[in-house]
PDB file of C-alpha atoms in Angstrom:
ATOM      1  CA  UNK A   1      92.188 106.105  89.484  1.00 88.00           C
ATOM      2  CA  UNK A   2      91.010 108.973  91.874  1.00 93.00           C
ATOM      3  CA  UNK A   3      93.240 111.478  94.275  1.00 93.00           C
ATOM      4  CA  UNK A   4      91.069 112.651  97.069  1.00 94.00           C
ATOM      5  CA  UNK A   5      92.598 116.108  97.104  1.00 90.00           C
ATOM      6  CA  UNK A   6      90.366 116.328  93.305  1.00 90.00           C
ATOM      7  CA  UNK A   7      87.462 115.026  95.030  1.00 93.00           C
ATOM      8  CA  UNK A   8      87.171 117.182  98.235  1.00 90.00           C
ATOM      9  CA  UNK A   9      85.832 120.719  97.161  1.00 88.00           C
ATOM     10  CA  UNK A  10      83.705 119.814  94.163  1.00 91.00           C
ATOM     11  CA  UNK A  11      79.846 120.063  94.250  1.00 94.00           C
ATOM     12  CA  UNK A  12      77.601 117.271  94.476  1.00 96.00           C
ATOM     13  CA  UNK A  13      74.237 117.450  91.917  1.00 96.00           C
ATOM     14  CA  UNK A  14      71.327 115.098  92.201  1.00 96.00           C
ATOM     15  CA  UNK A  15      69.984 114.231  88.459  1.00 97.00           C
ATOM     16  CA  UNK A  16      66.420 113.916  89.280  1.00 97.00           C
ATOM     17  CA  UNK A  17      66.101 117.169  91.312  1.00 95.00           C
ATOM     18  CA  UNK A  18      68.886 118.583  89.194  1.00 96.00           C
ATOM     19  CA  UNK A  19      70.308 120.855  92.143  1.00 95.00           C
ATOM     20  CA  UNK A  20      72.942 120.886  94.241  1.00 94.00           C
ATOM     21  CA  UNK A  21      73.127 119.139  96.996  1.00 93.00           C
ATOM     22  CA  UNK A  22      76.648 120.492  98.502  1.00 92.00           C
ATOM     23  CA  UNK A  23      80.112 120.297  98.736  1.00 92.00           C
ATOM     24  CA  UNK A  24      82.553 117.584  99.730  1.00 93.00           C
ATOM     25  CA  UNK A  25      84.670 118.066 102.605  1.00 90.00           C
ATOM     26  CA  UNK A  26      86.264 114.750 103.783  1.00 91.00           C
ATOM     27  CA  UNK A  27      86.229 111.509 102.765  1.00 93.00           C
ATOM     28  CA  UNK A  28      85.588 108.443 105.532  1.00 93.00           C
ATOM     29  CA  UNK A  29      87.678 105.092 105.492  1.00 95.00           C
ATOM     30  CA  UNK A  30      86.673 101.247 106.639  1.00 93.00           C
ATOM     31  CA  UNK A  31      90.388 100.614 108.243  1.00 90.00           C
ATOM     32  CA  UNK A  32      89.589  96.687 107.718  1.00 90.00           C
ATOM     33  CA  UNK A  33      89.124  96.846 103.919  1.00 93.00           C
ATOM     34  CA  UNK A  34      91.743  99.938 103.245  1.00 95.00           C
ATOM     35  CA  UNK A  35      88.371 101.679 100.831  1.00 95.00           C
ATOM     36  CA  UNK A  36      87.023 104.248 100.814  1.00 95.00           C
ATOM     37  CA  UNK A  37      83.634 103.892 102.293  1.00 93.00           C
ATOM     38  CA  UNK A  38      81.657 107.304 102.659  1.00 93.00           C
ATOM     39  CA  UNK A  39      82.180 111.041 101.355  1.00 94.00           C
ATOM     40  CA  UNK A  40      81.122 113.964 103.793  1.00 92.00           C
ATOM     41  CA  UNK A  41      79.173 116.203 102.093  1.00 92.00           C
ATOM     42  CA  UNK A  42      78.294 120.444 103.379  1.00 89.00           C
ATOM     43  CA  UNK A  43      74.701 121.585 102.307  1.00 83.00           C
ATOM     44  CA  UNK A  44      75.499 125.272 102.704  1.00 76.00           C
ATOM     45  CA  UNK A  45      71.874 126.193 101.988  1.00 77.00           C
ATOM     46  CA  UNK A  46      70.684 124.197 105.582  1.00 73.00           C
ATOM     47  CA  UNK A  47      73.767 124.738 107.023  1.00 75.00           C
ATOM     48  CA  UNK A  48      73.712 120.582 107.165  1.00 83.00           C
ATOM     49  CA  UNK A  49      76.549 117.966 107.162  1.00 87.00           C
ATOM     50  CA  UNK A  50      75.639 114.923 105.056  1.00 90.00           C
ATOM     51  CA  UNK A  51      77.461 111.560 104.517  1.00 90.00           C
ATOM     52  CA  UNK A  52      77.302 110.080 100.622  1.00 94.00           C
ATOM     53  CA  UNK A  53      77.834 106.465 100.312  1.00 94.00           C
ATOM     54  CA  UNK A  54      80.441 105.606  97.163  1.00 94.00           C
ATOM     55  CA  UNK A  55      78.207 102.929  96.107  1.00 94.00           C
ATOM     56  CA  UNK A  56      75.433 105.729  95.576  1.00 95.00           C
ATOM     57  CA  UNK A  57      77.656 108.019  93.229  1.00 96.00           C
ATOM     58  CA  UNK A  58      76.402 107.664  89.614  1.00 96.00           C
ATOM     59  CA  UNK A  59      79.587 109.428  88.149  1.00 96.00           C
ATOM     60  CA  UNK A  60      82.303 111.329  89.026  1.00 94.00           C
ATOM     61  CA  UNK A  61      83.843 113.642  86.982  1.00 93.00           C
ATOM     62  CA  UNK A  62      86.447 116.474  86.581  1.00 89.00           C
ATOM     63  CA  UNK A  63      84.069 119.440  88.060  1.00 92.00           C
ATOM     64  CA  UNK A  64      81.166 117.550  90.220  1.00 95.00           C
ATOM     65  CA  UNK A  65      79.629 114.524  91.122  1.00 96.00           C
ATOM     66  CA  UNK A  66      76.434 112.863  90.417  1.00 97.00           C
ATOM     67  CA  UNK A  67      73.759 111.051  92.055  1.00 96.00           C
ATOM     68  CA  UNK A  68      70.500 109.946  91.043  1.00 96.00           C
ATOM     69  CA  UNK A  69      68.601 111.941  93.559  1.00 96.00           C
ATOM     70  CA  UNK A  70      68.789 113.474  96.840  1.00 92.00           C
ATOM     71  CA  UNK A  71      67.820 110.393  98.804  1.00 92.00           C
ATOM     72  CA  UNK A  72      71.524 109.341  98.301  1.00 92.00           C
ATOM     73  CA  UNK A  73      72.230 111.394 100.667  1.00 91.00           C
ATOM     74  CA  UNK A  74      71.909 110.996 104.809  1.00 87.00           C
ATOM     75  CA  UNK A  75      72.789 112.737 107.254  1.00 80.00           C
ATOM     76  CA  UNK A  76      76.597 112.561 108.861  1.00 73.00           C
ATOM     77  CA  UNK A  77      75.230 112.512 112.060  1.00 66.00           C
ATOM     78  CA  UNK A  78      73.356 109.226 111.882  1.00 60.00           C
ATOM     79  CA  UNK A  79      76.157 108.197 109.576  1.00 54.00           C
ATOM     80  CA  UNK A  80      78.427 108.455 112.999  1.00 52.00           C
ATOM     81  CA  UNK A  81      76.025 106.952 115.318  1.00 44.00           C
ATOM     82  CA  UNK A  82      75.994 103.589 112.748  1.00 49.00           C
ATOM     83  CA  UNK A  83      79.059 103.776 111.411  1.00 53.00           C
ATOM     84  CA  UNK A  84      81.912 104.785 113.822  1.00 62.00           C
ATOM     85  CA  UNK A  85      84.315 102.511 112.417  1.00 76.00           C
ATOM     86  CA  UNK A  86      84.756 104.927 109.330  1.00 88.00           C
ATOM     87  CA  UNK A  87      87.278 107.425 109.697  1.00 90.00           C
ATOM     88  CA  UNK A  88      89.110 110.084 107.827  1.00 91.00           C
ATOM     89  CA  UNK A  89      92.785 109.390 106.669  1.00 93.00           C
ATOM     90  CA  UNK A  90      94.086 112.826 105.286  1.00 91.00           C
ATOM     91  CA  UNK A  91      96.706 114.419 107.765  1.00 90.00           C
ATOM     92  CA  UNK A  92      96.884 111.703 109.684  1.00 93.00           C
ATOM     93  CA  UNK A  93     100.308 110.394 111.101  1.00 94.00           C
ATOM     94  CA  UNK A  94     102.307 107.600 109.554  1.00 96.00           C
ATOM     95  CA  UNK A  95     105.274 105.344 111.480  1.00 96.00           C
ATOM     96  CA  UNK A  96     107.164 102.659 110.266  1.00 94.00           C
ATOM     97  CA  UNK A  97     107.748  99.294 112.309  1.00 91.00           C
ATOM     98  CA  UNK A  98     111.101 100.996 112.883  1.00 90.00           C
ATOM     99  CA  UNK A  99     110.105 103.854 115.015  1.00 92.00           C
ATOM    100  CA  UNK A 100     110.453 106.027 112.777  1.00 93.00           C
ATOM    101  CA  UNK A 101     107.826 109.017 111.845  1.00 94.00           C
ATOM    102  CA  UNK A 102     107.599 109.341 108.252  1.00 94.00           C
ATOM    103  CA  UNK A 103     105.264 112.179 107.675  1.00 93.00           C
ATOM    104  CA  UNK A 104     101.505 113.375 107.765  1.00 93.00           C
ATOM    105  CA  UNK A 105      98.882 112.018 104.731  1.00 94.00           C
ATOM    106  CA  UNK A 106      98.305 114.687 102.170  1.00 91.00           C
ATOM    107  CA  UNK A 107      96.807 112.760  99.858  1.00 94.00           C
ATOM    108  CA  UNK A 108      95.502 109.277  98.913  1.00 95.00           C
ATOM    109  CA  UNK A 109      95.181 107.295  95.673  1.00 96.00           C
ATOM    110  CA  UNK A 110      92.430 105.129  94.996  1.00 96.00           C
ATOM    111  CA  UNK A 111      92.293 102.596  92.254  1.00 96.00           C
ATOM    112  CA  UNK A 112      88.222 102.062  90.581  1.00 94.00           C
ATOM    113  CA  UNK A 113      86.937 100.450  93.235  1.00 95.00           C
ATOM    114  CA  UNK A 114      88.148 103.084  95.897  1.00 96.00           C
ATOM    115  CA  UNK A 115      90.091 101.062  97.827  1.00 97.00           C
ATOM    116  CA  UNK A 116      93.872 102.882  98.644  1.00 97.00           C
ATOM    117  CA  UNK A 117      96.282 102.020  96.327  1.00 97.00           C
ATOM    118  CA  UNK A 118      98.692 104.743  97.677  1.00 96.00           C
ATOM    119  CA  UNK A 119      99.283 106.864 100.213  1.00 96.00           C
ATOM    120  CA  UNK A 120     100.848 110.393  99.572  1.00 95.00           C
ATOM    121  CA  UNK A 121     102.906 112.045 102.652  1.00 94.00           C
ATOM    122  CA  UNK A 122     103.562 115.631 102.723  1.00 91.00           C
ATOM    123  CA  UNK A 123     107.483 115.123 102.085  1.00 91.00           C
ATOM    124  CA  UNK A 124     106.198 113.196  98.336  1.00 90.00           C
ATOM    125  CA  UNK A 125     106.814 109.545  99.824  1.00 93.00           C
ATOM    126  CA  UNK A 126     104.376 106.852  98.812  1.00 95.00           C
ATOM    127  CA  UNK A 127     103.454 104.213 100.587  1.00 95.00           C
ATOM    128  CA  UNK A 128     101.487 101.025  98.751  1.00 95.00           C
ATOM    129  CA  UNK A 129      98.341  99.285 100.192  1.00 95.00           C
ATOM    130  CA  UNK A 130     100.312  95.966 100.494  1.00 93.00           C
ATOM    131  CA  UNK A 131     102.959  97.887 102.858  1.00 94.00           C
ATOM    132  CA  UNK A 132     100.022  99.723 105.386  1.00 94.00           C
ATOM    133  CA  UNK A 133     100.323  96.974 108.655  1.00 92.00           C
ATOM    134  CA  UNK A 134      97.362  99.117 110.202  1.00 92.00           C
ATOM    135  CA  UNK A 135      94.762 102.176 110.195  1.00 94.00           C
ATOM    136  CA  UNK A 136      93.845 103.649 113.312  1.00 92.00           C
ATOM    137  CA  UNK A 137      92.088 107.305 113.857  1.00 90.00           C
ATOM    138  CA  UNK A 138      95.148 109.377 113.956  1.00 91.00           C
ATOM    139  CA  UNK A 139      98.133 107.049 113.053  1.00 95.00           C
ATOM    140  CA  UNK A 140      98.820 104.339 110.594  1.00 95.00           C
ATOM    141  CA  UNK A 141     101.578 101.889 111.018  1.00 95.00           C
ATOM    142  CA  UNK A 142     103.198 100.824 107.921  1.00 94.00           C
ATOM    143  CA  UNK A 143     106.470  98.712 106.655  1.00 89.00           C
ATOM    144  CA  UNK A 144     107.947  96.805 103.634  1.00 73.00           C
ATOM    145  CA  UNK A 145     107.487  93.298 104.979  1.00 66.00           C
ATOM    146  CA  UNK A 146     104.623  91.064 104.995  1.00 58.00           C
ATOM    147  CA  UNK A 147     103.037  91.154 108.434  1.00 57.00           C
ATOM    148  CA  UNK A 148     100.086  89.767 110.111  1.00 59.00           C
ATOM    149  CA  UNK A 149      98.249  92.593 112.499  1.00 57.00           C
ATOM    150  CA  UNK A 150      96.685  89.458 114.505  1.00 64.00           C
ATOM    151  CA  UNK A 151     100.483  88.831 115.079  1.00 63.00           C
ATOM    152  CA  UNK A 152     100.364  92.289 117.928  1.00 65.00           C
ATOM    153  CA  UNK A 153      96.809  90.849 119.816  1.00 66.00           C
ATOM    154  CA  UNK A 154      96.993  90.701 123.525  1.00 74.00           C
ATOM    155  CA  UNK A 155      98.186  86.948 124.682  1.00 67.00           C
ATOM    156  CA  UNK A 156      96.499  84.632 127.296  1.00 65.00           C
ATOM    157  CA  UNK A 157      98.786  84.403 129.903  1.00 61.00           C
ATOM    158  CA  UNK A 158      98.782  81.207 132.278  1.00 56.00           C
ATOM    159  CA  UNK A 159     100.059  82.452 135.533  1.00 54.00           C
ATOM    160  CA  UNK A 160     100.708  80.108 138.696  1.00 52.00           C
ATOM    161  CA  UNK A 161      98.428  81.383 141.964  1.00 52.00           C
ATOM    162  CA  UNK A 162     100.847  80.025 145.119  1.00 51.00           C
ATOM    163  CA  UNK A 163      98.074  81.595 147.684  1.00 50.00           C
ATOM    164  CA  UNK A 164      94.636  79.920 146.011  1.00 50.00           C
ATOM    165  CA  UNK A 165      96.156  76.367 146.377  1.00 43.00           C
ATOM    166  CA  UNK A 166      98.469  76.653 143.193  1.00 47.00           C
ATOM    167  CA  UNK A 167      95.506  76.795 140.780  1.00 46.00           C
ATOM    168  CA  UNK A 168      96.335  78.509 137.158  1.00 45.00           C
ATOM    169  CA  UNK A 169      94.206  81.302 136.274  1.00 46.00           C
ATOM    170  CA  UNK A 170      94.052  82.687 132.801  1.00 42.00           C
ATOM    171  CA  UNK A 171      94.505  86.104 132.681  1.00 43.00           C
ATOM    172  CA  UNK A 172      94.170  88.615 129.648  1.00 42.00           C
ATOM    173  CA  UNK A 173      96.906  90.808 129.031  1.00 42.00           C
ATOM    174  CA  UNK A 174      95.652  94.565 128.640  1.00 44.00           C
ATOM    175  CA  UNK A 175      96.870  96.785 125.849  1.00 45.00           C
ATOM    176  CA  UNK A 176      99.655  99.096 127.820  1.00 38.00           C
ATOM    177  CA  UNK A 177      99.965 102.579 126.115  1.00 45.00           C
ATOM    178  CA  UNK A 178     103.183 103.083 127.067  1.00 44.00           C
ATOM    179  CA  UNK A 179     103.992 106.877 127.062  1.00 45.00           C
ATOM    180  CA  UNK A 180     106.537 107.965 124.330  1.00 42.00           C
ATOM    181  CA  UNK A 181     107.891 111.135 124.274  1.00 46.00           C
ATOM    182  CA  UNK A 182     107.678 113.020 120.843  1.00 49.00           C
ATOM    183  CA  UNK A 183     109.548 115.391 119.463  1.00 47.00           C
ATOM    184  CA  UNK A 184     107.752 118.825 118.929  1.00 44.00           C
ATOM    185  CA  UNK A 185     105.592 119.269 115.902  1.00 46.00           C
ATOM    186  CA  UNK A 186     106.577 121.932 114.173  1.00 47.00           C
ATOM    187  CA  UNK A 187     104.529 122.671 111.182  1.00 48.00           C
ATOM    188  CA  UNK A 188     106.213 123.413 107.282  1.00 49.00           C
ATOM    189  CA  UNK A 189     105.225 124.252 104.182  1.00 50.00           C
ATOM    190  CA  UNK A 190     106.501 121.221 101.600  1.00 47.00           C
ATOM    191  CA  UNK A 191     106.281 120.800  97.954  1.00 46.00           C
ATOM    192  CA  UNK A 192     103.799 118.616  97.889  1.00 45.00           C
ATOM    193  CA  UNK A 193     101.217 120.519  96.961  1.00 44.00           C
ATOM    194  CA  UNK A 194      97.530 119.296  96.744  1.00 45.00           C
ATOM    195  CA  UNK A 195      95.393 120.335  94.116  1.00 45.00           C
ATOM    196  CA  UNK A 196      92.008 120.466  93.785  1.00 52.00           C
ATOM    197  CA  UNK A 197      88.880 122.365  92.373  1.00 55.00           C
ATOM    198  CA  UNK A 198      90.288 125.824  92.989  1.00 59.00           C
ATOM    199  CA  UNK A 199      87.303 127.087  90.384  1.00 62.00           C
ATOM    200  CA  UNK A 200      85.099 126.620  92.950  1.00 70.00           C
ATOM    201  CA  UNK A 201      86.449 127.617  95.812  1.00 80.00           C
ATOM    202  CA  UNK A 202      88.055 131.172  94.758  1.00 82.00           C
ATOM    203  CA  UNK A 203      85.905 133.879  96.044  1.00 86.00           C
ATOM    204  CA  UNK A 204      84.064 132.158  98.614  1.00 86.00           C
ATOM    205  CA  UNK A 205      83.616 133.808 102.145  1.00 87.00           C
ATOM    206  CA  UNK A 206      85.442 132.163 105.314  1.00 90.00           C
ATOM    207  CA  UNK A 207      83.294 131.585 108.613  1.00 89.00           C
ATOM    208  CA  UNK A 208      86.111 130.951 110.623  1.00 89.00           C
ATOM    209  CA  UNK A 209      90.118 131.189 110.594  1.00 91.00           C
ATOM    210  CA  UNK A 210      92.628 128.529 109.346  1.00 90.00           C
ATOM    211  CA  UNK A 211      94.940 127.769 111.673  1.00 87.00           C
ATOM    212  CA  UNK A 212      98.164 125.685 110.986  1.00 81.00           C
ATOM    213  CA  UNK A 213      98.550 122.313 113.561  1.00 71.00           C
ATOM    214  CA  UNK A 214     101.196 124.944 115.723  1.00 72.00           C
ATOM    215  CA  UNK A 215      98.213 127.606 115.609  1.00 79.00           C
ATOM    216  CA  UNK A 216      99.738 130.098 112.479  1.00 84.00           C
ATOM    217  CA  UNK A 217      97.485 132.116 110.910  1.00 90.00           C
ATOM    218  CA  UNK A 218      96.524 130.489 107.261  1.00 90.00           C
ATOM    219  CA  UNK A 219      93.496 132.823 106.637  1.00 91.00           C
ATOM    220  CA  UNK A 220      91.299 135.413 108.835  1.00 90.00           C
ATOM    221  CA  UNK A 221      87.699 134.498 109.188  1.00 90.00           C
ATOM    222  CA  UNK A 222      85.263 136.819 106.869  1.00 90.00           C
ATOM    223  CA  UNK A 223      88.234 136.759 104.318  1.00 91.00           C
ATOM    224  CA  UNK A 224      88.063 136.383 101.165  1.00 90.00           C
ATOM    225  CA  UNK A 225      89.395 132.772  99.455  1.00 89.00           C
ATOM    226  CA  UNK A 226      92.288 133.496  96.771  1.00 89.00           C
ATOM    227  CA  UNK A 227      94.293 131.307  94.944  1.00 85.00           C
ATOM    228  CA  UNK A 228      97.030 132.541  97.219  1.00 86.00           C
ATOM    229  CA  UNK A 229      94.966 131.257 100.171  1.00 88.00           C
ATOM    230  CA  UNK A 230      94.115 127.730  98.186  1.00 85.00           C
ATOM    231  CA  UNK A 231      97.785 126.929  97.473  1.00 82.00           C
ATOM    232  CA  UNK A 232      99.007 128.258 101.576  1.00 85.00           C
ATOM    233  CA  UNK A 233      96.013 125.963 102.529  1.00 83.00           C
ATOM    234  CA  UNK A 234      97.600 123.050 100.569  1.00 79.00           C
ATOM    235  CA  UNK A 235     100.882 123.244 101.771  1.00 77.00           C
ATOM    236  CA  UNK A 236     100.140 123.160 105.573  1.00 78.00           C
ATOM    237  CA  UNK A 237      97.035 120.290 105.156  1.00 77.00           C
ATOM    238  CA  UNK A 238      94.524 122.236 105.576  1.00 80.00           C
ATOM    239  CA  UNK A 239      92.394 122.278 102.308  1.00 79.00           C
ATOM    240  CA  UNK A 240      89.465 120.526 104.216  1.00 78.00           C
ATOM    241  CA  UNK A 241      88.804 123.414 106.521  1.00 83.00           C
ATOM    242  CA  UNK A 242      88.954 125.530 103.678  1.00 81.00           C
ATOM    243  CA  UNK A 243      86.278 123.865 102.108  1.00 82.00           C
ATOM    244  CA  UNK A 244      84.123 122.909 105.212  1.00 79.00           C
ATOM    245  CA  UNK A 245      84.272 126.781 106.845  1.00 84.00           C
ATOM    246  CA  UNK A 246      83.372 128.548 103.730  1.00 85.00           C
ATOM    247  CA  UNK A 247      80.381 129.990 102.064  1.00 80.00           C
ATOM    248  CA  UNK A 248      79.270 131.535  98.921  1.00 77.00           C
ATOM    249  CA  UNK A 249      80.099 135.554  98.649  1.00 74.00           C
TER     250      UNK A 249
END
């Protein structure tokens, strides 16, 4: 089983070329199959966002991953142009069928094949593969019961025309996004902590500063990365930007 937390931050080394061919920043999703489809990877040397297919990883292991050589690797922006479906997952918002909000991903547990076995919110609640209803880009519904998503698809609608001679035209219902009002987010720390490969990211440089979701300040740009800043970082979801807007001292 994998955490993506221990995934995102650790270097990725081609075999072949033996080098290094970056760090991983975020991890992409297919929605459909609940797996985890593509890691983004940050060539700090180019300066160059790259997307790593998980069928092309030849092992991962506690302090990097391997791949048989730098061809593995493409760049994220073609990645996006053929493969917008893929999205990231982490810090996303989670609802049951209830109404209810039940927290922001944190982290998210994938069994050998990487498809989701669990996701982790950021108040410690799990919530299994079998109870996730659907992914979207920013929210995922979830609940306990067994429900079919093709059970919420628009509806054909016969309606009866009385002014074109009382002939029935089909109409298609249109998705209404009906305006809800929600409660201010106000950002805490919780004790869900997520680790990951502080080793490696201790004493890098920051290019920018990490803001929490209500604008806080995490960490000053030029700044110096601490264990202090991983674990504030962690707390408030923000352990991606810490690992994308970085470079080595």
């Amino acid at each position: 089983m994998y955490k993506v937390s221990e995934i995102i931050s650790i270097p990725v080394i081609s075999i072949f070329e033996s080098e290094l061919q970056g760090i991983v920043f975020n991890m992409l999703f297919d929605s459909r199959s609940k797996k985890c489809r593509f890691a983004c990877i940050l060539n700090e040397e180019e300066s160059i966002e790259k997307s790593l297919d998980i069928i092309d990883i030849y092992q991962i292991g506690k302090d990097c991953i391997f791949v048989k050589n730098r061809t593995a690797l493409e760049l994220l922006s073609n990645h996006d142009c053929q493969h917008s479906e893929y999205i990231p997952l982490l810090n996303n918002q989670v609802y049951g069928l209830d109404g209810k909000l039940l927290g922001t991903v944190s982290d998210i547990e994938l069994d050998d094949k990487f498809i989701i076995k669990n996701l982790i919110l950021n108040n410690n609640t799990k919530i299994t593969n079998k109870d996730i209803i659907n992914i979207g880009k920013t929210i995922i519904i979830t609940d306990n019961k067994s429900i079919n998503i093709n059970k919420f698809k628009p509806r054909l609608k016969i309606c009866d025309n009385q002014q074109n001679l009382n002939k029935k035209d089909i109409v298609l219902l249109k998705n209404i996004d009906e305006k809800i009002p929600q409660n201010e987010v106000v950002a805490k720390p919780t004790n869900n902590k997520i680790t990951t490969n502080e080793t490696f990211l201790k004493g890098r440089i920051l290019t920018k500063d990490i803001l929490t979701i209500n604008g806080e300040l995490i960490a000053k740009n030029q700044s110096i990365i601490t264990s202090e800043t991983i674990s504030k970082a962690s707390m408030y979801g923000r352990l991606i930007e810490l690992a994308r807007y970085s470079k080595k001292n």
